[in-house]
Short mmCIF file of C-alpha atoms in Angstrom, two decimals:
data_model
loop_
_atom_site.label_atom_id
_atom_site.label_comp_id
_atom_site.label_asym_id
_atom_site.label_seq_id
_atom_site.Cartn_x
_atom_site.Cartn_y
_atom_site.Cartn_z
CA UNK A 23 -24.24 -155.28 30.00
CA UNK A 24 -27.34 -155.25 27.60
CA UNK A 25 -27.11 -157.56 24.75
CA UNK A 26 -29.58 -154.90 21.78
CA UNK A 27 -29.88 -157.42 18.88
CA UNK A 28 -31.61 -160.46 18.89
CA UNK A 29 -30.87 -163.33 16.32
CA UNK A 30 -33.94 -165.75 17.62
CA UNK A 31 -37.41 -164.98 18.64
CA UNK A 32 -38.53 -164.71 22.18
CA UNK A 33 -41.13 -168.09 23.06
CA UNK A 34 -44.61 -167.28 23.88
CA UNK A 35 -45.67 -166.55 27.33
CA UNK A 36 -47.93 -170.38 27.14
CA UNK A 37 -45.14 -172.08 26.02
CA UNK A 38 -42.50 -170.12 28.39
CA UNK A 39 -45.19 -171.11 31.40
CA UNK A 40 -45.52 -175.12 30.72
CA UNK A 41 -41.91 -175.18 30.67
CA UNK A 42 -41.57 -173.09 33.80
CA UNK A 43 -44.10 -175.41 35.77
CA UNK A 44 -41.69 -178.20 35.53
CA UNK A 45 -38.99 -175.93 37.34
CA UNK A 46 -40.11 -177.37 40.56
CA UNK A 47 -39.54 -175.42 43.65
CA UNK A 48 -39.62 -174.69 47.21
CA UNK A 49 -43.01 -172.42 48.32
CA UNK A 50 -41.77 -168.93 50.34
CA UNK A 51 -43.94 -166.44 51.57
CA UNK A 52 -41.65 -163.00 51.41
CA UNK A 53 -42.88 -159.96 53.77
CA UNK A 54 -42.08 -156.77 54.92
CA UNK A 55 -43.18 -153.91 56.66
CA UNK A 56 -43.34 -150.54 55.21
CA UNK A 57 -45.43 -147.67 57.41
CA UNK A 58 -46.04 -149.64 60.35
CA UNK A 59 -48.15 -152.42 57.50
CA UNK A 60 -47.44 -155.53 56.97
CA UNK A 61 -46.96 -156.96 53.26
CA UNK A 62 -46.12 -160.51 51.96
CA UNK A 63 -46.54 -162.64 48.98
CA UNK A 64 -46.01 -166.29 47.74
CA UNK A 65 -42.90 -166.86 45.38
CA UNK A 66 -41.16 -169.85 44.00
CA UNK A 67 -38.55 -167.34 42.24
CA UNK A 68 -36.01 -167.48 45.42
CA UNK A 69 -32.88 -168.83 45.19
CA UNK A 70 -29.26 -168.95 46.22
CA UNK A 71 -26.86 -166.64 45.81
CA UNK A 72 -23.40 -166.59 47.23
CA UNK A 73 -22.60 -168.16 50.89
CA UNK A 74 -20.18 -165.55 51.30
CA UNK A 75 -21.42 -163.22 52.64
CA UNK A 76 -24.96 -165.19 52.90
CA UNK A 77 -26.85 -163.69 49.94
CA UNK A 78 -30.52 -164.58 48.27
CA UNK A 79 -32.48 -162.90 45.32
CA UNK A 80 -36.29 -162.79 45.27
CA UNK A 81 -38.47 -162.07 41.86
CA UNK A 82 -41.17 -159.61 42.65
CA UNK A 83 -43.63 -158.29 39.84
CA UNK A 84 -43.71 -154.53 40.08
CA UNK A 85 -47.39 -154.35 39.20
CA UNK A 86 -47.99 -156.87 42.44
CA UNK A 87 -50.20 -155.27 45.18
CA UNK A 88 -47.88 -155.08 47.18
CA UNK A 89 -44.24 -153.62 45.30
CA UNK A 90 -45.10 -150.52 46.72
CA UNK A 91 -43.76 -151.72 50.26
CA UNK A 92 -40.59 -153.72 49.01
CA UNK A 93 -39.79 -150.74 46.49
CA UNK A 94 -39.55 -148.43 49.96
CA UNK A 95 -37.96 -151.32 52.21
CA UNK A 96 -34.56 -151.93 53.23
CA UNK A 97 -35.75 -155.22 54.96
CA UNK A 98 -37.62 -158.59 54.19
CA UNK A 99 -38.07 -162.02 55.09
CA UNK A 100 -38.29 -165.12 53.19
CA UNK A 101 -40.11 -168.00 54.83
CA UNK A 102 -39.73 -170.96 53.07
CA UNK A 103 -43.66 -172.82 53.66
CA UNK A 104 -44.02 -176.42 55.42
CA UNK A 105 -46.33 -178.92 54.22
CA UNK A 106 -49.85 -178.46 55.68
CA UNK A 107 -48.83 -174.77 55.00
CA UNK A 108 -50.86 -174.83 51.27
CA UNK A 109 -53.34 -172.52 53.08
CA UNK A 110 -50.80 -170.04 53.74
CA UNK A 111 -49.46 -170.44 50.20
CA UNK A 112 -52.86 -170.06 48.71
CA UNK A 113 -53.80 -166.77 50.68
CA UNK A 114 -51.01 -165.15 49.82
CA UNK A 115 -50.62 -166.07 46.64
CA UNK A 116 -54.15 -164.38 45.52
CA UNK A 117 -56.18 -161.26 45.36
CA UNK A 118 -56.76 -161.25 49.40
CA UNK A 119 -55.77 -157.39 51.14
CA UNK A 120 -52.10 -157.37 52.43
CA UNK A 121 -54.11 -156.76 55.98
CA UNK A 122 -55.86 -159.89 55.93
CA UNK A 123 -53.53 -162.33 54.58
CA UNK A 124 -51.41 -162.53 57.55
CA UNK A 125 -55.13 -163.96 59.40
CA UNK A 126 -53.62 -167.39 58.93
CA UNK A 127 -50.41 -168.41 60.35
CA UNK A 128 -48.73 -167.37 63.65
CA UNK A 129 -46.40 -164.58 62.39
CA UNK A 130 -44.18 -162.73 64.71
CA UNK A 131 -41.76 -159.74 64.53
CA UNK A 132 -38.16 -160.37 63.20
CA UNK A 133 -35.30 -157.97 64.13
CA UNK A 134 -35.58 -156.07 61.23
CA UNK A 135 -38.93 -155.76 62.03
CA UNK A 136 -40.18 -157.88 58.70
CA UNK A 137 -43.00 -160.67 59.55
CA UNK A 138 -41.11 -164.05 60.56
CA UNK A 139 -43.96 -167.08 60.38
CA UNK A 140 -42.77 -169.22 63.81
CA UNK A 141 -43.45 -172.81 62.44
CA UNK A 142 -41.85 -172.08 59.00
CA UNK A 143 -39.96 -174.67 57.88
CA UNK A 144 -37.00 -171.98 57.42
CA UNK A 145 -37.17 -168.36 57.58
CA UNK A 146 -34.06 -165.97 55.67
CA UNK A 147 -34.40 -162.21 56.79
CA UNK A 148 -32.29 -160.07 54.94
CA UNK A 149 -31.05 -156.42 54.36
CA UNK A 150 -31.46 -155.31 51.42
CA UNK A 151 -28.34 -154.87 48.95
CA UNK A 152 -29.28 -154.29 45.47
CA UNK A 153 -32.64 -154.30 43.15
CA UNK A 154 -32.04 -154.28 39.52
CA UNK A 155 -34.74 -154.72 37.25
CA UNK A 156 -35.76 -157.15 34.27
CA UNK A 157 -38.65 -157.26 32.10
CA UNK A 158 -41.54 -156.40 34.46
CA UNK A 159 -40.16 -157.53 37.74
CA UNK A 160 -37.22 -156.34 39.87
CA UNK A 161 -34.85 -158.86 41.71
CA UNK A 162 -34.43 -158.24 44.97
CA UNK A 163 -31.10 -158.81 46.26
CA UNK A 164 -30.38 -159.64 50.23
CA UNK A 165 -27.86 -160.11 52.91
CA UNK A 166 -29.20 -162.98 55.19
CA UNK A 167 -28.98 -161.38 59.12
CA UNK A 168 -30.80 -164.01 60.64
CA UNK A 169 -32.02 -167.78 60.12
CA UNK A 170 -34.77 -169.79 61.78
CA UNK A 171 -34.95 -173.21 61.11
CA UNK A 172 -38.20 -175.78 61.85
CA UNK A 173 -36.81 -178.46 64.49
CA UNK A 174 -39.21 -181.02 61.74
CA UNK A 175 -37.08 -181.68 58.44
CA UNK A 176 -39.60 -180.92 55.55
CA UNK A 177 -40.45 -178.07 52.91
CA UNK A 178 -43.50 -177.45 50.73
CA UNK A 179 -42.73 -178.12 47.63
CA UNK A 180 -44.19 -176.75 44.13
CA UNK A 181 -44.20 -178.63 41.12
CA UNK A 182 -45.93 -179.56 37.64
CA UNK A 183 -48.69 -177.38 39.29
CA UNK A 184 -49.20 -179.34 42.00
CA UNK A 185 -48.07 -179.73 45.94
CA UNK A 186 -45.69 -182.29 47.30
CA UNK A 187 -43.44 -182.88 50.39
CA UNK A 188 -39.73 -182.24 50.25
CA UNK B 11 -29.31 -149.22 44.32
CA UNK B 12 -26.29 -150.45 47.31
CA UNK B 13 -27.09 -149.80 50.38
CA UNK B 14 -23.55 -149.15 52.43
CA UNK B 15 -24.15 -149.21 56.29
CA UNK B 16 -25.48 -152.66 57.70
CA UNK B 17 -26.96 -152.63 60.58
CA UNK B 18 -27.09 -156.49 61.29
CA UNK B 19 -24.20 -158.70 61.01
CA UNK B 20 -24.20 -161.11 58.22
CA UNK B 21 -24.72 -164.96 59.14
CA UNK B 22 -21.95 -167.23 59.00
CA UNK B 23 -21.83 -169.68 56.06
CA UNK B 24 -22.23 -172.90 57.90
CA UNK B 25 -26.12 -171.19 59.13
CA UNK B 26 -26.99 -170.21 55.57
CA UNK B 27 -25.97 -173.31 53.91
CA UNK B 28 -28.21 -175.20 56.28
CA UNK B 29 -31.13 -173.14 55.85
CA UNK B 30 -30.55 -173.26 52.10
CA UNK B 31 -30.59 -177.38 52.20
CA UNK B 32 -34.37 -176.55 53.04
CA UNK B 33 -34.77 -174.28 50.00
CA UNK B 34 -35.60 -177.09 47.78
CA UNK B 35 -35.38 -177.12 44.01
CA UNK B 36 -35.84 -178.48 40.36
CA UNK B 37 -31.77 -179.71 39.64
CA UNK B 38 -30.90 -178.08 36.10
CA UNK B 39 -27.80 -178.64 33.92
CA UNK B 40 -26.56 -175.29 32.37
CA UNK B 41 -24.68 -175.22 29.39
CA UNK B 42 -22.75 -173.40 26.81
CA UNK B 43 -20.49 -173.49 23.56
CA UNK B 44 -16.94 -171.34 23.59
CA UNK B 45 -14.73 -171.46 20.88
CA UNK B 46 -15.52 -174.72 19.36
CA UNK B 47 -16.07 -176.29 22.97
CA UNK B 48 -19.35 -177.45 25.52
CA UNK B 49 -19.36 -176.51 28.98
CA UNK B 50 -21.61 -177.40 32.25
CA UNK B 51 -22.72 -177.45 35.69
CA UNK B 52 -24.93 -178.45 37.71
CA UNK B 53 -27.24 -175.43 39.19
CA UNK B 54 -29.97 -175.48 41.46
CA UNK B 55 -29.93 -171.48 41.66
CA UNK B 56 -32.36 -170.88 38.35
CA UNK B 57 -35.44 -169.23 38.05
CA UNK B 58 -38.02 -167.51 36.46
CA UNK B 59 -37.70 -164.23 36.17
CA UNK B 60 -40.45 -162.92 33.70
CA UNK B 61 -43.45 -164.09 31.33
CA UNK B 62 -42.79 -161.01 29.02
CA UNK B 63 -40.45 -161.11 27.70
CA UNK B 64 -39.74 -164.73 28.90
CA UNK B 65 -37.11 -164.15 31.09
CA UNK B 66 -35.44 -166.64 33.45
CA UNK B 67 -32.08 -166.12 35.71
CA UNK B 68 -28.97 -168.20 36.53
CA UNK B 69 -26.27 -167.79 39.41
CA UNK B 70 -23.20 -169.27 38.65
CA UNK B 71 -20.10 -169.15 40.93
CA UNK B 72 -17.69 -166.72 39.14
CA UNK B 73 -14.17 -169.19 41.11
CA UNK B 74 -15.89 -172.37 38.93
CA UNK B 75 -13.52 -174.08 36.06
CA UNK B 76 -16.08 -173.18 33.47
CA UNK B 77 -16.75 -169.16 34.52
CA UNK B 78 -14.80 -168.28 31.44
CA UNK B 79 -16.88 -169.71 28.96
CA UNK B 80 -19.82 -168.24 30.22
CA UNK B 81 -18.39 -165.01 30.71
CA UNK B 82 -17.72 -164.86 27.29
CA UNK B 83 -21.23 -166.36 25.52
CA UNK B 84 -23.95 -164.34 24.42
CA UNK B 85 -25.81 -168.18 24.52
CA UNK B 86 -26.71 -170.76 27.62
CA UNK B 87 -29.38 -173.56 27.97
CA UNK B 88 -30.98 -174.58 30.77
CA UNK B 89 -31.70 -178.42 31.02
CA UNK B 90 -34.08 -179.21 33.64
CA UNK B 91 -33.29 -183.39 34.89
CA UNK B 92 -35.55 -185.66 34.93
CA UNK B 93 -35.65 -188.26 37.74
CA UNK B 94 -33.31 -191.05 36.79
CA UNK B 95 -30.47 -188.71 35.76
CA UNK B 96 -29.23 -187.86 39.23
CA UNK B 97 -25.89 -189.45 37.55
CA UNK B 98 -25.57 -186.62 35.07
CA UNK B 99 -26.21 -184.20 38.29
CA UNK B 100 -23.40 -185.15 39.85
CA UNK B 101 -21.11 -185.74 36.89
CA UNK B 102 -21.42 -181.92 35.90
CA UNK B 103 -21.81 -181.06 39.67
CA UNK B 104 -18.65 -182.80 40.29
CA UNK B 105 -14.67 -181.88 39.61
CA UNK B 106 -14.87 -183.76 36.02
CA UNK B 107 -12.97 -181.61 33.14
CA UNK B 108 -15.82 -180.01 31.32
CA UNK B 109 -14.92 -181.94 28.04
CA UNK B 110 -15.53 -185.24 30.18
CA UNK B 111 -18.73 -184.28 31.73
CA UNK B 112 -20.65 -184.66 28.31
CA UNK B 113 -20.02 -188.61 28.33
CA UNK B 114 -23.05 -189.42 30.14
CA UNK B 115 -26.33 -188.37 28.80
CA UNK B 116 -27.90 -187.70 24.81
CA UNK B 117 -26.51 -184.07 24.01
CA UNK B 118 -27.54 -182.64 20.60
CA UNK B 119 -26.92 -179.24 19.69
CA UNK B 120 -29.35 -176.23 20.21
CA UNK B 121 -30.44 -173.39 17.76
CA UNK B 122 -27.91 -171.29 19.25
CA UNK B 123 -24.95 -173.97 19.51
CA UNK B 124 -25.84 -174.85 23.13
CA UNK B 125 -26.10 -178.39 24.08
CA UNK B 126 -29.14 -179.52 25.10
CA UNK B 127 -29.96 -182.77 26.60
CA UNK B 128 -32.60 -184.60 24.29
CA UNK B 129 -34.50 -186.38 27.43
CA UNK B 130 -34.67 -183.65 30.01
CA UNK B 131 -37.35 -182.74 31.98
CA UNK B 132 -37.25 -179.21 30.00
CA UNK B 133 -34.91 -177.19 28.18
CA UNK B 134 -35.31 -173.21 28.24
CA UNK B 135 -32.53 -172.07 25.57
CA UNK B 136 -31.34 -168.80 26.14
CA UNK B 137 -29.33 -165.42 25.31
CA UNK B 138 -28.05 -163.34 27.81
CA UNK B 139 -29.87 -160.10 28.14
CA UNK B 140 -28.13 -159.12 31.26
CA UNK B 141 -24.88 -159.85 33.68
CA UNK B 142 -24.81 -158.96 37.44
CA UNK B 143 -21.81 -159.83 39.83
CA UNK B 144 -23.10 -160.68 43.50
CA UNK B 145 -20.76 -161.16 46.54
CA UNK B 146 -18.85 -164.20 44.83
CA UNK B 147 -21.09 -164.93 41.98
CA UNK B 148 -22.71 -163.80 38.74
CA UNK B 149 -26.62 -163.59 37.70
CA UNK B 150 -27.16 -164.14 34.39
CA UNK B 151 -30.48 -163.33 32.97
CA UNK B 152 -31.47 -164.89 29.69
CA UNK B 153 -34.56 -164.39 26.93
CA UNK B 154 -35.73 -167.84 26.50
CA UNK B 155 -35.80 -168.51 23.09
CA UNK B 156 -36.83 -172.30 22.72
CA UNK B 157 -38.31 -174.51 25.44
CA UNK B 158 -37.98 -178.33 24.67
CA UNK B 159 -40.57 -180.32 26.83
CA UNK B 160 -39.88 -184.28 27.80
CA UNK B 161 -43.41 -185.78 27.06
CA UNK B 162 -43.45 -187.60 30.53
CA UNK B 163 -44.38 -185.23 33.60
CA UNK B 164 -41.56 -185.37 35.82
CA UNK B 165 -38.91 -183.69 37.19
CA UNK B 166 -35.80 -184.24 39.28
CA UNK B 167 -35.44 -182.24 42.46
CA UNK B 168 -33.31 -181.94 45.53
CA UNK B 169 -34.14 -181.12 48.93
CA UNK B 170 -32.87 -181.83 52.63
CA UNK B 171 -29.18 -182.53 50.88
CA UNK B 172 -31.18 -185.64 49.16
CA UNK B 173 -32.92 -186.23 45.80
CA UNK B 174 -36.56 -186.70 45.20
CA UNK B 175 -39.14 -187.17 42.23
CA UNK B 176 -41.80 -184.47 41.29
#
């Protein structure tokens, strides 16, 4: 369904961007591996979708580094950050090479083969169902296979452009 | 893009909901107007989607009393809480008749007929650009076309099953 005619005008990308800062969030670092690489990045577009069957959606950009590798995946892996993680956050979340971001962190092999970080505070790896693309990103769409959960309850949270503990 | 054959089974709902508790999030209101009447509920599942166009996303459980309206508006708003209204989270997150939810809280109308709550963290008001059924729900991706800003920096989020202030 594609709605063509537009009665109001679309806010600017500033003002679309303060408001979006306030949409506080949990910090993920999503990966995959495509040709025996390994390829992550930081998002705070995850969410929910449907407990049944377990389903998430991630936001990716499609001119990000690394869309290459989730445009020819069937797998990834969302693992939701712990505080003390900001490092993490940070290197993947800038211009670092996919091959060096996963220098911080003590990342292992999933079953799908995706990057699972051990001491996440929760790690989703899914199958991939559907993509669909909007604007200049595509939302990735995922069966959950397999959770790991921290034994410590906490999350890094993002908010008002700033770091807290959840 | 579906992909038919799994090769991993699916985890059961009891796993994923636990994981998700660590998923934490802003808590948003969503609303709507359908012949003559205002609808809400409480979402955590919101996010951005897109700076340009600005582009944000909803899931919404297609079994929940106010599906219909949605369904059938080309208009939503999206009204991010503000610590101190955890009362108006529950009320719409609750099994009060829509027409009853709107009791608590100062509800104006929006440019496109959408309530929107005059002292919420923000307010992204929206029209659907784009409907996607998922397992049990429904995405719904919206062009932002006003963003209403409360002039304190705050915002009411949930995480570990409890509420906290960011």
């Amino acid at each position: 369904m594609n709605v063509v005619n537009h009665r109001f005008d679309i806010v600017d990308k500033a003002t679309f961007r303060n408001g979006m800062s306030r949409l506080g969030s949990a910090v993920s670092v999503v990966t995959t591996r495509h040709g025996g690489k390994r390829y992550g990045f930081t998002a705070s577009a995850v969410c929910s979708v449907s407990d049944t069957p377990a389903t998430l959606l991630v936001c990716i950009n499609r001119a990000s580094s690394c869309f290459h590798a989730f445009e020819n995946t069937r797998h990834f892996c969302v693992n939701t950050l712990m505080p003390g993680q900001e490092d993490i956050s940070d290197l993947f979340g800038g211009r670092t090479l996919s091959a060096d971001r996963f220098a911080l962190g003590d990342w292992r092999e999933g079953l799908t083969g995706a990057p699972v970080l051990a001491n996440a505070s929760v790690s989703f790896e899914c199958e991939l169902t559907n993509a669909i693309d909007e604007a200049t990103h595509r939302i990735l769409v995922g069966r959950v296979i397999d959770v790991r959960e921290n034994e410590e309850q906490a999350t890094l949270l993002y908010c008002m452009r700033r770091y807290l503990i959840g």
